[in-house]
XYZ file of C-alpha atoms in Angstrom:
552
model
C -13.481 -45.724 -4.148
C -12.588 -45.418 -7.851
C -14.262 -43.301 -10.507
C -11.979 -44.364 -13.351
C -9.554 -47.087 -14.326
C -7.311 -44.877 -16.506
C -3.862 -44.013 -15.092
C -3.901 -41.050 -12.737
C -1.758 -37.970 -13.165
C -0.929 -37.925 -9.473
C -1.309 -40.167 -6.435
C -0.549 -39.256 -2.830
C -0.227 -42.192 -0.450
C 0.845 -43.144 3.029
C -0.487 -40.216 4.979
C -3.267 -38.936 7.185
C -5.848 -37.598 4.742
C -8.279 -35.245 6.486
C -10.959 -34.958 3.815
C -13.408 -32.493 5.438
C -16.075 -34.747 3.895
C -18.603 -35.712 6.558
C -19.391 -38.956 4.726
C -15.745 -40.068 4.775
C -13.668 -37.883 7.103
C -10.373 -39.754 6.724
C -8.375 -41.771 4.211
C -4.799 -42.828 3.478
C -4.446 -42.132 -0.250
C -5.928 -40.113 -3.107
C -5.584 -40.113 -6.891
C -5.966 -37.144 -9.240
C -6.665 -37.000 -12.986
C -7.314 -33.925 -15.111
C -7.265 -31.749 -12.023
C -9.948 -33.663 -10.107
C -10.072 -36.398 -7.509
C -10.775 -39.783 -9.048
C -10.083 -42.088 -6.105
C -9.994 -41.720 -2.315
C -9.294 -44.501 0.168
C -6.353 -46.722 1.041
C -3.227 -47.275 -1.015
C -4.811 -50.351 -2.557
C -7.645 -48.187 -3.884
C -5.240 -46.093 -5.966
C -2.665 -48.746 -6.861
C -4.324 -49.686 -10.133
C -4.273 -46.050 -11.198
C -0.488 -45.723 -11.149
C 0.924 -45.666 -14.665
C 4.365 -44.895 -16.103
C 3.656 -41.139 -16.147
C 1.889 -40.946 -12.789
C 3.619 -38.825 -10.177
C 3.631 -40.631 -6.840
C 4.095 -38.631 -3.630
C 4.803 -40.588 -0.465
C 3.268 -38.605 2.366
C 5.410 -40.440 4.938
C 2.711 -40.198 7.597
C 2.171 -36.479 7.112
C -1.200 -34.747 6.735
C -3.000 -34.102 3.453
C -5.810 -31.538 3.541
C -8.028 -29.669 1.109
C -6.385 -26.412 0.048
C -6.929 -23.671 2.597
C -9.311 -20.845 1.684
C -8.980 -17.404 3.274
C -12.384 -15.753 3.198
C -11.213 -12.322 4.386
C -7.819 -10.955 3.410
C -6.261 -8.050 1.506
C -3.720 -9.362 -1.025
C -3.749 -6.227 -3.193
C -2.875 -4.072 -0.203
C -0.328 -6.639 0.916
C 1.313 -6.929 -2.473
C 1.597 -3.186 -3.009
C 2.843 -2.694 0.543
C 5.516 -5.357 0.060
C 6.929 -3.040 -2.603
C 6.977 -0.124 -0.132
C 8.210 -0.162 3.483
C 6.338 -2.921 5.351
C 6.564 -3.016 9.150
C 4.419 -6.096 9.870
C 7.218 -8.531 10.597
C 9.168 -6.189 12.869
C 9.111 -6.211 16.675
C 6.491 -3.684 17.834
C 8.872 -0.999 19.068
C 9.085 2.710 18.231
C 12.842 2.803 17.657
C 12.725 -0.265 15.413
C 10.086 1.434 13.266
C 11.955 4.741 13.135
C 15.262 3.145 12.134
C 13.611 0.908 9.523
C 11.765 3.830 7.955
C 14.878 6.018 8.037
C 16.912 3.342 6.248
C 14.193 2.872 3.651
C 13.895 6.630 3.027
C 17.665 7.005 2.659
C 17.739 4.092 0.205
C 14.972 5.687 -1.894
C 15.863 9.378 -2.229
C 13.832 9.642 -5.447
C 10.474 9.005 -3.766
C 8.186 12.014 -3.380
C 6.342 10.239 -0.548
C 7.687 7.640 1.885
C 4.905 5.105 2.349
C 4.299 1.859 4.168
C 2.118 0.127 6.714
C 1.974 -2.474 9.449
C 2.744 -0.653 12.718
C 1.276 -2.093 15.891
C -0.749 0.214 18.086
C 0.713 -1.484 21.160
C 4.150 -0.048 20.267
C 2.983 3.476 21.157
C 1.528 5.023 24.333
C -2.239 4.920 23.973
C -1.820 3.303 20.551
C -1.191 6.688 18.888
C 2.207 7.482 17.321
C 3.284 11.127 17.154
C 4.341 13.044 14.045
C 7.632 14.009 15.693
C 8.691 10.361 15.812
C 8.100 9.973 12.078
C 9.833 13.311 11.482
C 12.988 11.770 12.937
C 12.915 9.111 10.231
C 11.762 11.336 7.357
C 12.385 15.043 7.967
C 12.543 16.187 4.330
C 9.498 14.617 2.621
C 5.923 13.667 3.445
C 5.594 10.239 5.036
C 2.456 8.266 5.782
C 2.117 4.799 7.310
C -1.156 2.891 7.776
C -1.360 0.740 10.891
C -1.608 -3.032 10.774
C -5.413 -3.133 11.038
C -5.985 -0.455 8.397
C -8.005 1.737 10.748
C -5.547 4.557 11.253
C -2.614 6.395 9.746
C 0.631 7.864 11.069
C 1.652 11.095 9.331
C 4.748 13.212 9.681
C 4.652 17.006 9.893
C 5.236 17.510 6.178
C 2.328 15.215 5.242
C -0.023 17.016 7.632
C 1.107 20.363 6.257
C 0.478 19.310 2.646
C -2.951 17.978 3.625
C -3.823 21.220 5.385
C -4.553 19.453 8.678
C -4.300 21.974 11.507
C -5.795 22.639 14.905
C -8.769 24.211 13.122
C -9.493 21.159 10.939
C -12.712 19.510 12.137
C -12.980 15.766 12.633
C -14.750 14.060 9.712
C -18.031 12.283 10.519
C -16.419 8.852 10.188
C -13.102 9.472 11.942
C -11.040 11.417 14.425
C -7.873 13.501 14.364
C -5.768 12.665 17.410
C -4.713 15.973 18.936
C -1.997 17.352 21.195
C -3.129 19.262 24.318
C -3.047 22.544 22.359
C -5.314 21.137 19.648
C -2.636 20.616 16.994
C -2.754 17.348 15.067
C -0.681 14.849 17.019
C 0.174 12.643 14.016
C -2.379 9.810 14.265
C -5.452 9.944 12.047
C -8.205 7.505 12.934
C -10.542 5.885 10.385
C -11.950 8.412 7.879
C -9.542 11.096 9.095
C -6.735 9.161 7.393
C -8.274 10.126 4.059
C -7.256 13.729 4.687
C -3.713 12.633 3.857
C -4.369 9.497 1.833
C -6.259 11.452 -0.840
C -2.984 13.151 -1.808
C -1.272 9.842 -2.632
C -1.487 8.522 -6.183
C -2.895 5.051 -6.737
C -0.356 2.515 -8.000
C -0.553 1.696 -11.700
C -2.380 -1.376 -12.993
C 0.955 -3.061 -13.683
C 2.234 -2.248 -10.183
C -0.910 -3.775 -8.708
C -0.466 -6.896 -10.841
C 3.184 -7.205 -9.794
C 2.178 -6.770 -6.161
C -0.421 -9.491 -6.560
C 2.283 -11.839 -7.802
C 4.181 -11.311 -4.546
C 1.055 -11.727 -2.428
C -0.104 -14.841 -4.281
C 3.282 -16.528 -3.894
C 3.250 -15.719 -0.174
C -0.224 -17.199 0.303
C 0.532 -20.308 -1.756
C 3.519 -20.998 0.512
C 1.026 -21.184 3.371
C -1.257 -23.657 1.596
C -3.842 -21.101 0.522
C -5.430 -21.959 -2.820
C -8.314 -19.468 -2.812
C -9.346 -16.287 -1.095
C -11.882 -13.504 -0.872
C -10.308 -10.057 -1.093
C -12.288 -7.859 1.274
C -11.338 -4.449 -0.125
C -11.240 -4.055 -3.904
C -11.598 -0.581 -5.401
C -11.992 -0.064 -9.172
C -8.238 0.467 -9.738
C -7.445 -2.663 -7.747
C -10.032 -4.676 -9.650
C -8.365 -3.514 -12.853
C -5.096 -4.884 -11.469
C -6.743 -8.215 -10.666
C -8.239 -8.340 -14.143
C -4.844 -7.643 -15.742
C -3.217 -10.307 -13.564
C -5.842 -12.871 -14.573
C -5.710 -11.930 -18.254
C -1.950 -12.437 -18.195
C -2.515 -16.008 -17.008
C -0.715 -15.327 -13.722
C -3.646 -15.920 -11.362
C -3.356 -19.459 -10.038
C -5.582 -18.968 -6.979
C -9.381 -18.833 -7.000
C -10.374 -15.295 -6.079
C -13.572 -13.518 -5.148
C -13.033 -9.763 -5.328
C -15.155 -7.939 -2.771
C -16.052 -4.668 -4.454
C -15.640 -1.840 -1.958
C -18.719 0.086 -0.807
C -17.799 3.747 -0.454
C -19.591 4.810 2.691
C -19.703 8.443 1.580
C -21.871 7.375 -1.360
C -25.201 5.614 -1.693
C -27.181 3.485 -4.121
C -25.764 5.329 -7.127
C -22.600 3.185 -6.920
C -24.493 -0.096 -7.386
C -24.724 0.297 -11.157
C -20.941 0.372 -11.281
C -20.778 -2.845 -9.254
C -23.030 -4.567 -11.777
C -20.848 -3.467 -14.696
C -17.637 -4.467 -12.917
C -19.047 -7.884 -12.019
C -19.722 -8.579 -15.690
C -16.278 -7.495 -16.893
C -14.199 -8.962 -14.072
C -15.081 -12.624 -14.580
C -11.722 -13.744 -16.000
C -10.317 -17.217 -15.409
C -10.382 -17.904 -11.669
C -11.463 -14.340 -10.830
C -15.028 -13.316 -9.955
C -16.438 -10.086 -8.489
C -19.944 -10.911 -7.325
C -19.436 -9.688 -3.771
C -19.805 -6.207 -2.258
C -17.920 -5.413 0.944
C -19.552 -2.960 3.359
C -17.656 -1.687 6.398
C -20.218 -0.883 9.065
C -17.962 0.195 11.947
C -14.356 0.555 13.099
C -12.306 -1.143 15.826
C -12.389 -1.196 19.611
C -8.829 0.068 20.072
C -9.680 3.546 18.790
C -13.274 3.455 20.131
C -14.895 3.456 16.675
C -16.361 -0.055 16.757
C -20.139 0.325 17.079
C -21.138 -1.053 20.488
C -24.330 -1.451 22.497
C -22.808 -0.212 25.772
C -20.529 2.863 25.918
C -16.771 2.580 26.123
C -15.062 3.159 29.451
C -12.428 5.809 30.060
C -9.789 3.292 31.135
C -10.528 3.853 34.824
C -14.007 2.322 35.032
C -15.999 5.415 34.118
C -18.372 5.581 31.165
C -17.535 7.887 28.274
C -20.947 7.881 26.625
C -19.197 6.974 23.361
C -20.763 4.017 21.516
C -18.508 4.190 18.470
C -19.428 5.070 14.901
C -21.999 3.648 12.512
C -20.249 4.101 9.175
C -23.516 3.404 7.345
C -26.900 4.523 8.646
C -28.654 1.304 9.747
C -31.902 2.054 7.895
C -30.019 2.832 4.715
C -27.989 -0.317 5.237
C -31.180 -2.374 5.119
C -32.150 -0.744 1.840
C -28.701 -1.190 0.289
C -28.390 -4.849 1.274
C -31.897 -5.630 0.047
C -31.153 -4.082 -3.338
C -27.771 -5.802 -3.658
C -29.318 -9.132 -2.751
C -32.040 -8.637 -5.319
C -29.344 -8.091 -7.951
C -27.597 -11.337 -7.026
C -24.721 -9.873 -5.008
C -23.276 -11.421 -1.906
C -22.684 -8.876 0.883
C -19.567 -9.204 3.008
C -19.792 -7.058 6.154
C -17.104 -5.674 8.416
C -19.028 -5.917 11.705
C -16.831 -5.850 14.787
C -18.847 -4.350 17.650
C -22.059 -5.891 18.971
C -24.235 -3.041 17.706
C -22.679 -3.308 14.229
C -23.258 -7.075 14.229
C -26.909 -6.566 15.127
C -27.372 -3.904 12.447
C -25.765 -6.110 9.796
C -27.988 -9.049 10.751
C -30.996 -6.717 10.706
C -30.056 -5.733 7.146
C -29.786 -9.373 6.102
C -33.160 -10.040 7.716
C -34.695 -7.146 5.773
C -33.319 -8.600 2.540
C -34.670 -12.036 3.418
C -38.124 -10.609 4.039
C -38.111 -8.710 0.769
C -36.435 -11.254 -1.503
C -36.924 -14.590 0.207
C -34.121 -16.972 1.191
C -31.871 -16.324 -1.764
C -28.464 -17.957 -2.123
C -26.699 -14.654 -1.380
C -24.574 -16.218 1.408
C -23.915 -13.036 3.377
C -21.119 -13.206 5.912
C -20.101 -10.961 8.781
C -16.400 -10.592 9.494
C -14.485 -9.962 12.724
C -17.302 -10.416 15.268
C -15.228 -9.264 18.213
C -18.252 -8.654 20.427
C -21.511 -10.466 19.698
C -24.564 -10.269 21.931
C -25.957 -13.724 22.872
C -29.339 -12.778 21.415
C -27.675 -12.619 18.006
C -25.826 -15.947 18.104
C -28.739 -18.027 16.733
C -29.601 -15.431 14.081
C -26.660 -16.532 11.923
C -28.288 -19.933 11.452
C -31.789 -18.514 11.102
C -30.687 -16.080 8.370
C -28.123 -18.419 6.764
C -25.399 -15.842 7.336
C -21.784 -16.911 7.749
C -19.798 -16.076 10.870
C -16.471 -15.000 9.366
C -13.957 -15.463 12.185
C -10.382 -14.235 12.600
C -9.354 -16.552 15.452
C -5.777 -15.263 15.683
C -7.086 -12.248 17.620
C -8.839 -14.298 20.315
C -6.006 -14.243 22.829
C -4.442 -12.254 25.650
C -1.967 -10.268 23.569
C -0.643 -6.807 24.448
C -3.296 -5.080 22.359
C -6.075 -6.902 24.202
C -4.516 -6.233 27.607
C -3.574 -2.566 27.137
C -5.908 -1.132 24.478
C -9.117 -3.156 24.729
C -9.950 -4.643 28.131
C -9.600 -1.356 30.090
C -12.111 0.313 27.800
C -14.905 -2.283 27.603
C -17.527 -2.911 30.294
C -16.794 -6.271 31.925
C -20.003 -7.849 30.691
C -19.189 -6.973 27.080
C -15.500 -7.853 27.373
C -16.621 -11.371 28.338
C -18.448 -11.696 24.994
C -15.370 -11.287 22.800
C -14.811 -13.704 19.930
C -17.589 -16.099 21.019
C -16.614 -18.648 18.380
C -17.705 -21.777 20.232
C -20.966 -20.164 21.353
C -21.891 -19.133 17.821
C -20.959 -22.594 16.545
C -23.120 -24.282 19.189
C -25.965 -21.962 18.195
C -25.734 -23.303 14.644
C -23.670 -20.564 12.973
C -21.656 -21.619 9.961
C -18.033 -20.722 10.710
C -16.066 -19.160 7.859
C -12.299 -18.707 8.261
C -10.363 -15.566 7.379
C -7.129 -13.902 8.433
C -7.577 -10.198 7.580
C -3.981 -10.324 6.284
C -2.017 -8.059 6.452
C -3.666 -7.076 9.725
C -2.486 -10.453 11.052
C -0.810 -13.547 9.726
C -2.476 -15.603 6.975
C -0.788 -18.727 8.370
C -3.827 -20.963 8.809
C -2.142 -23.321 11.254
C -1.210 -20.410 13.531
C -4.823 -19.243 13.381
C -6.045 -22.766 14.093
C -3.766 -23.017 17.130
C -5.372 -19.929 18.643
C -8.864 -21.159 17.786
C -8.136 -24.398 19.662
C -6.158 -22.973 22.609
C -7.169 -19.271 22.832
C -3.462 -18.558 23.401
C -1.142 -16.728 21.001
C 1.660 -18.817 19.442
C 3.827 -15.753 20.097
C 3.187 -15.943 23.881
C 2.372 -19.546 24.706
C 3.152 -19.003 28.379
C 0.093 -16.756 28.882
C -3.299 -17.752 30.194
C -5.985 -18.631 27.637
C -8.469 -15.929 26.744
C -12.059 -16.948 27.546
C -11.148 -20.647 27.095
C -14.774 -21.779 26.990
C -14.896 -20.275 23.493
C -12.203 -22.615 22.130
C -13.198 -25.019 19.344
C -11.755 -28.375 18.336
C -9.247 -28.980 15.548
C -11.713 -30.370 13.037
C -14.119 -27.447 13.497
C -11.301 -24.940 13.086
C -9.962 -26.596 9.938
C -13.457 -26.880 8.507
C -13.857 -23.093 8.803
C -10.820 -22.596 6.547
C -11.899 -25.248 4.043
C -15.596 -26.053 3.607
C -16.751 -22.967 5.491
C -14.805 -20.586 3.285
C -15.642 -22.602 0.165
C -19.309 -22.010 1.041
C -18.667 -18.274 1.434
C -17.066 -18.238 -2.017
C -19.960 -20.165 -3.594
C -17.502 -22.934 -4.467
C -18.350 -25.636 -1.947
C -19.667 -27.812 -4.770
C -16.195 -28.010 -6.340
C -13.682 -27.210 -3.558
C -13.274 -27.268 0.221
C -13.162 -31.036 0.701
C -11.491 -34.111 -0.735
C -14.264 -35.906 -2.607
C -14.349 -37.753 -5.902
C -15.199 -35.306 -8.679
C -14.085 -32.183 -6.834
C -11.124 -30.069 -7.929
C -7.818 -31.299 -6.532
C -6.821 -28.241 -4.514
C -4.575 -29.699 -1.820
C -2.030 -28.923 0.867
C 0.514 -31.282 2.441
C 1.755 -30.427 5.939
C 5.120 -31.482 7.338
C 3.601 -33.633 10.106
C 0.513 -35.501 11.266
C -1.258 -32.504 12.751
C -3.918 -34.618 14.492
C -1.129 -36.027 16.695
C 0.452 -32.641 17.317
C -0.020 -30.985 20.738
C -2.602 -28.243 20.419
C -0.116 -25.601 21.514
C 2.266 -26.574 18.714
C -0.132 -26.600 15.774
C 1.213 -23.247 14.618
C 4.639 -24.831 14.132
C 3.341 -27.013 11.279
C 4.652 -26.002 7.861
C 3.372 -26.498 4.330
C 5.431 -28.736 2.048
C 3.382 -28.506 -1.133
C 0.332 -26.598 -2.338
C -1.575 -27.938 -5.337
C -4.239 -26.239 -7.443
C -6.107 -28.741 -9.623
C -3.288 -31.185 -8.970
C -0.548 -28.831 -10.161
C 2.034 -27.516 -7.669
C 1.961 -23.761 -7.079
C 4.399 -24.132 -4.194
C 6.708 -27.017 -3.395
C 9.342 -27.364 -0.692
C 12.279 -29.664 -1.487
C 11.669 -31.314 1.891
C 8.541 -32.920 0.422
C 10.573 -35.749 -1.074
C 12.820 -36.295 1.944
C 12.217 -38.278 5.089
């Protein structure tokens, strides 16, 4: 299928082209001119478009896909943290963390604060590290480390002292201070309690944010990611994005989710409107508002319909925390929708999911079926009554499939504390899909890996690539390869309001592409996460290229 007879800038031939286009799901060759697809079909369909200046890439039987789109990640956080003391890639062990932090602190004696993130809750008894352990690594300065999911902080004694956190300090409404038996702060600060320390730490400069974004963008491009939605963008971070785009360094397509401060109300919306207007620079847009409605199950702050258990089968009466009053949430979402904003929800527990859908329904009733494209992220527990509501309300189900497995965190910090009937409703990806929900793919990086093929493996097998010998987790909720890939291509393109130009390989669309190192359709399901990216293209131009691309 040809749209032009002029020589193409680029042709890719001899591979398994998975187009994500329902009208033509597969092909063997594509041609690109001026950053767009001009021909899709067999090698004969692009042969006439090869001129003396055309670059020809022989796929050698490997897979060509639309560029991956991560609809829920945190590149600003990731980039800044890469310049600090990241723990994400380390084995989840206390001594490994302590030695790594000690070495970092000794190598940076000029730092007033020793900062980092990425510790796993499963590395510590009960998921709560103690201040004394961090004191061993940093005895002379304040130190503060956010955990891998961003829902808690680990402070040393000096940091707690500077923050004035003592046995007499009350828990904030949206968080909890973990305490020793005598009431003293133990060292872990859950949710909003982390702000007691975090408020003392200076924001990085605009240039530091931009430099961090360069690191994060390069990392994501190496994994085939050509676009993303940043799910936590404060005004300083948006300024960093804007600087990065103005400098011509932003090669990805980015939707910045402006952060809803849950301690504030409608008065912040005017600022969102102003920021949306000023932040549209190059491939950057800021027409989304991110609202966090609850926490996470591991620290019992996810908002749930049935109370958490005490770990021994007894009810605690605790149903988590609603970070935003549900009636106010309806009002906020209705107003944002009326102003043309998309709302991106953090909704992890089943009660939070219901409240977020109720807010979308209120907006639909008030404003009609606008093209706001709301999406709910995480969806760890979803009541069956709410599965069909995603389709009815045209709300995206933003899934993080990498979590849907029997890992240590699930085994030790989640299953003992959920009633059996609710535990069986975790990550109901297949059920929501069968009910008509539009699946949208996100990683929540740096909470977990942004490697799409690793996420796809778990979506298809419900087994972690890091523990392939374990039993699948609720295997009836597994989805097939095409459905999983579609979530990270067309599904996320829809969430970013860019499905008309990206997300699939179709004539006229932008040539955002990724080449894998194998034919993934022939790969065993439990080896999909081993697939590696060889080249990532944005509008036909390489933003990452492995030398192995041109070798057999």
